[in-house]
Amino acid sequence: MFHIRTRGLLLDPSPGGSFAEDEEHMRLINRLAASPLERDQVYIRSMYLCSSQVCETDWRRFSDRALEQIRDKVVGESVLAGHDKRSLPVARFFKARIVERPEVPDPETGAPTRWVRAWFYWLKETQGARDLALNMDGGIYREVSISWRYRGGRCSLCGRAPRSCAHVPGEVLDGARCFIWIDEVVDVLEGSLVYRGADRETGIAGERHHGVSESGVDLERLLLFEAPLLVGEEARP
């Protein structure tokens, strides 16, 4: 199945990276670049892309295994605006990690939620690059969404495949809410800047480096629409 998540809220700016972090970031970025790039040629930011929480929009939940698969598969993929696959990317992912966020506790257990934090870059000397950085750092573009393919899934109450049991995702039975565990993410297609993300507390985490001045283009027009929540499509092996 092909799936897009589309609801959430967060702005979590962080300070610029250390010299060692910059070196690591540029080494990873240059694995993807056709021509070698220097640190002062790129903007770098990161996003909390998805988490271990139950998503109340679609009643699906990533297992630890699925989060690790997303972490591994997102590197090298595109950052888009509003899941618009008709347009070229605005940035590219180059690094991802699994992190815990104590400030976003699991509503049932109170334990820190686990997140895929994904770093991305874009070139300073491109049209609209500074506008994109300013809108992220200023809190205008602050929510994100992931587009992904998965296989299978299992009911949280009985462990059977979705639609093969009588349980309905989102409904509560004997005090337990039904949701679908996702254990196998086949592919990560892209991550998008959106007006509203699916996971609670998704969003941009900044690495603050000021770029060169340039004539800007209003990218907000690209963020005024959203893709359907669920599109049926069989994942290819």
XYZ file of C-alpha atoms in Angstrom:
237
model
C 0.000 0.000 0.000
C 0.975 3.607 -0.617
C 0.346 5.987 2.246
C 0.672 9.677 3.068
C 0.446 11.088 6.574
C -0.977 14.573 6.950
C -1.481 16.068 10.450
C 0.697 17.482 13.321
C 2.442 20.553 14.802
C 5.926 21.616 15.948
C 8.634 24.210 15.659
C 11.817 23.111 17.414
C 14.783 25.296 16.429
C 18.237 24.143 17.471
C 21.593 25.934 17.291
C 24.065 25.494 14.473
C 26.228 22.402 14.391
C 29.782 22.042 15.693
C 32.825 21.909 13.435
C 32.857 18.107 13.692
C 29.161 17.959 12.795
C 29.735 20.254 9.827
C 32.528 17.991 8.587
C 30.336 14.909 8.930
C 27.417 16.635 7.220
C 29.494 17.765 4.268
C 31.005 14.296 3.870
C 27.500 12.814 3.683
C 26.182 15.566 1.405
C 29.057 15.119 -1.018
C 28.147 11.461 -1.414
C 24.986 12.731 -3.104
C 26.310 15.796 -4.939
C 27.552 15.535 -8.520
C 30.184 18.229 -7.815
C 31.943 18.740 -4.452
C 30.232 21.298 -2.217
C 31.586 23.486 0.599
C 29.764 24.267 3.841
C 29.081 27.875 2.863
C 27.272 26.710 -0.302
C 24.432 24.904 1.457
C 21.667 25.371 3.982
C 21.199 22.490 6.413
C 18.112 21.809 8.505
C 16.478 18.727 10.009
C 12.933 17.549 10.580
C 11.149 15.204 12.958
C 9.612 13.147 10.198
C 7.572 10.433 11.945
C 7.300 8.714 15.308
C 6.287 5.699 17.384
C 2.961 7.327 18.285
C -0.395 6.073 17.099
C -1.417 8.401 14.269
C -4.982 9.491 15.000
C -5.583 10.399 11.366
C -5.206 6.848 10.027
C -4.861 4.739 13.227
C -1.538 3.293 12.154
C 1.590 2.984 14.246
C 5.186 2.322 13.244
C 6.989 -0.447 15.114
C 10.640 0.041 16.088
C 11.562 -2.078 13.076
C 9.548 0.166 10.743
C 11.165 3.324 12.157
C 14.590 1.812 11.529
C 13.588 0.972 7.956
C 12.434 4.561 7.395
C 15.707 5.849 8.858
C 17.677 3.739 6.387
C 15.484 4.386 3.341
C 14.956 8.156 3.602
C 18.608 9.082 2.953
C 18.969 10.369 -0.601
C 15.237 10.961 -1.057
C 13.598 14.271 -1.948
C 12.067 17.003 0.174
C 8.994 18.328 -1.644
C 6.376 21.016 -1.087
C 2.899 19.680 -0.341
C 3.608 16.158 -1.729
C 3.599 17.702 -5.218
C 5.398 15.047 -7.250
C 4.850 17.080 -10.417
C 7.433 19.615 -9.198
C 11.165 19.244 -8.670
C 12.516 18.781 -5.117
C 13.258 21.789 -2.907
C 15.891 19.875 -0.874
C 17.379 16.405 -0.306
C 17.764 14.171 2.750
C 21.349 13.156 3.532
C 21.242 11.737 7.080
C 18.728 10.197 9.500
C 18.778 8.979 13.096
C 16.366 7.446 15.601
C 16.001 9.816 18.569
C 13.931 9.913 21.745
C 11.941 13.007 22.682
C 11.088 13.199 26.412
C 9.186 16.435 25.741
C 6.709 14.440 23.638
C 5.694 11.561 25.949
C 3.601 8.612 24.881
C 0.050 9.458 26.014
C -0.476 5.937 27.415
C 2.853 5.107 29.073
C 4.455 8.520 29.591
C 7.698 7.199 28.077
C 9.589 9.337 25.539
C 8.399 8.798 21.985
C 10.861 7.589 19.345
C 11.292 9.626 16.160
C 13.052 9.537 12.836
C 14.995 12.788 12.690
C 16.108 13.440 9.115
C 18.618 16.072 8.007
C 18.331 17.726 4.593
C 20.181 20.313 2.532
C 19.625 22.711 -0.356
C 21.876 25.063 -2.288
C 22.160 28.714 -1.282
C 22.714 30.006 -4.803
C 19.392 28.787 -6.172
C 16.215 30.727 -6.732
C 14.150 31.033 -3.555
C 16.772 29.359 -1.336
C 16.999 32.181 1.191
C 13.201 32.564 1.301
C 12.910 28.872 2.161
C 15.410 29.215 5.020
C 13.749 32.368 6.362
C 10.283 30.821 6.303
C 11.509 27.715 8.137
C 13.439 29.653 10.769
C 10.610 32.149 11.177
C 8.017 29.461 11.865
C 5.985 29.863 8.673
C 6.986 26.512 7.180
C 7.081 24.281 10.231
C 5.172 21.056 9.620
C 6.121 17.999 7.652
C 4.654 14.789 6.250
C 6.045 11.516 4.923
C 4.999 9.546 1.844
C 5.745 5.824 2.153
C 4.899 2.332 0.928
C 4.271 -0.556 3.279
C 3.405 -4.232 3.163
C 1.067 -6.081 5.503
C 0.199 -4.643 8.900
C -1.354 -6.284 11.954
C -4.232 -5.501 14.280
C -3.097 -4.256 17.703
C -5.821 -6.278 19.447
C -5.562 -9.704 17.804
C -2.448 -9.591 15.607
C -4.278 -10.555 12.430
C -3.971 -8.786 9.086
C -6.134 -5.680 8.558
C -9.634 -6.439 7.259
C -9.252 -10.127 8.170
C -10.676 -9.549 11.655
C -13.749 -7.779 13.016
C -11.816 -5.012 14.770
C -12.107 -1.478 13.399
C -9.093 0.856 13.657
C -9.868 3.768 15.963
C -12.585 1.987 17.932
C -12.185 1.165 21.644
C -12.866 -2.374 22.890
C -12.686 -3.146 26.634
C -10.642 -0.002 27.203
C -8.108 -0.720 24.437
C -8.082 1.248 21.209
C -7.597 -0.640 17.975
C -4.856 0.461 15.600
C -2.717 -1.112 12.880
C 0.913 -1.927 13.568
C 3.191 -1.271 10.583
C 6.239 -3.567 10.644
C 7.441 -3.471 7.038
C 8.062 -0.191 5.229
C 8.920 -1.108 1.656
C 9.923 2.354 0.481
C 10.117 5.996 1.516
C 9.104 8.110 -1.469
C 9.647 11.619 -0.078
C 9.148 13.966 2.858
C 7.170 17.161 2.391
C 6.716 20.587 3.890
C 2.959 20.850 4.478
C 0.398 23.089 6.154
C -0.524 20.273 8.573
C 1.277 16.983 9.289
C -0.169 13.650 10.429
C 1.961 12.813 13.452
C 1.493 14.985 16.525
C 4.635 17.149 16.981
C 6.209 16.627 13.564
C 8.163 19.591 12.288
C 11.358 21.425 11.401
C 14.417 21.507 13.641
C 16.826 24.177 12.437
C 20.563 24.374 12.065
C 21.040 28.137 12.110
C 23.520 29.353 9.491
C 22.807 32.628 7.719
C 23.076 32.526 3.955
C 23.851 35.020 1.217
C 21.233 37.525 0.126
C 19.404 36.924 -3.122
C 16.213 37.821 -4.873
C 13.417 35.683 -3.438
C 10.493 33.731 -4.783
C 7.320 33.148 -2.756
C 7.215 29.391 -2.107
C 4.030 29.662 -0.056
C 1.946 29.159 -3.194
C 3.375 25.616 -3.362
C 2.081 24.783 0.125
C -1.595 25.630 -0.251
C -2.819 22.167 -1.166
C -2.579 18.666 0.228
C -2.595 15.148 -1.170
C -5.284 12.558 -0.351
C -4.809 10.788 2.948
C -4.806 7.270 1.559
C -4.375 6.021 -1.969
C -4.639 2.291 -2.594
C -1.669 0.875 -4.471
C 0.105 -2.423 -4.010
C 3.732 -2.148 -2.947
C 6.184 -3.723 -5.324
C 8.761 -6.143 -3.898
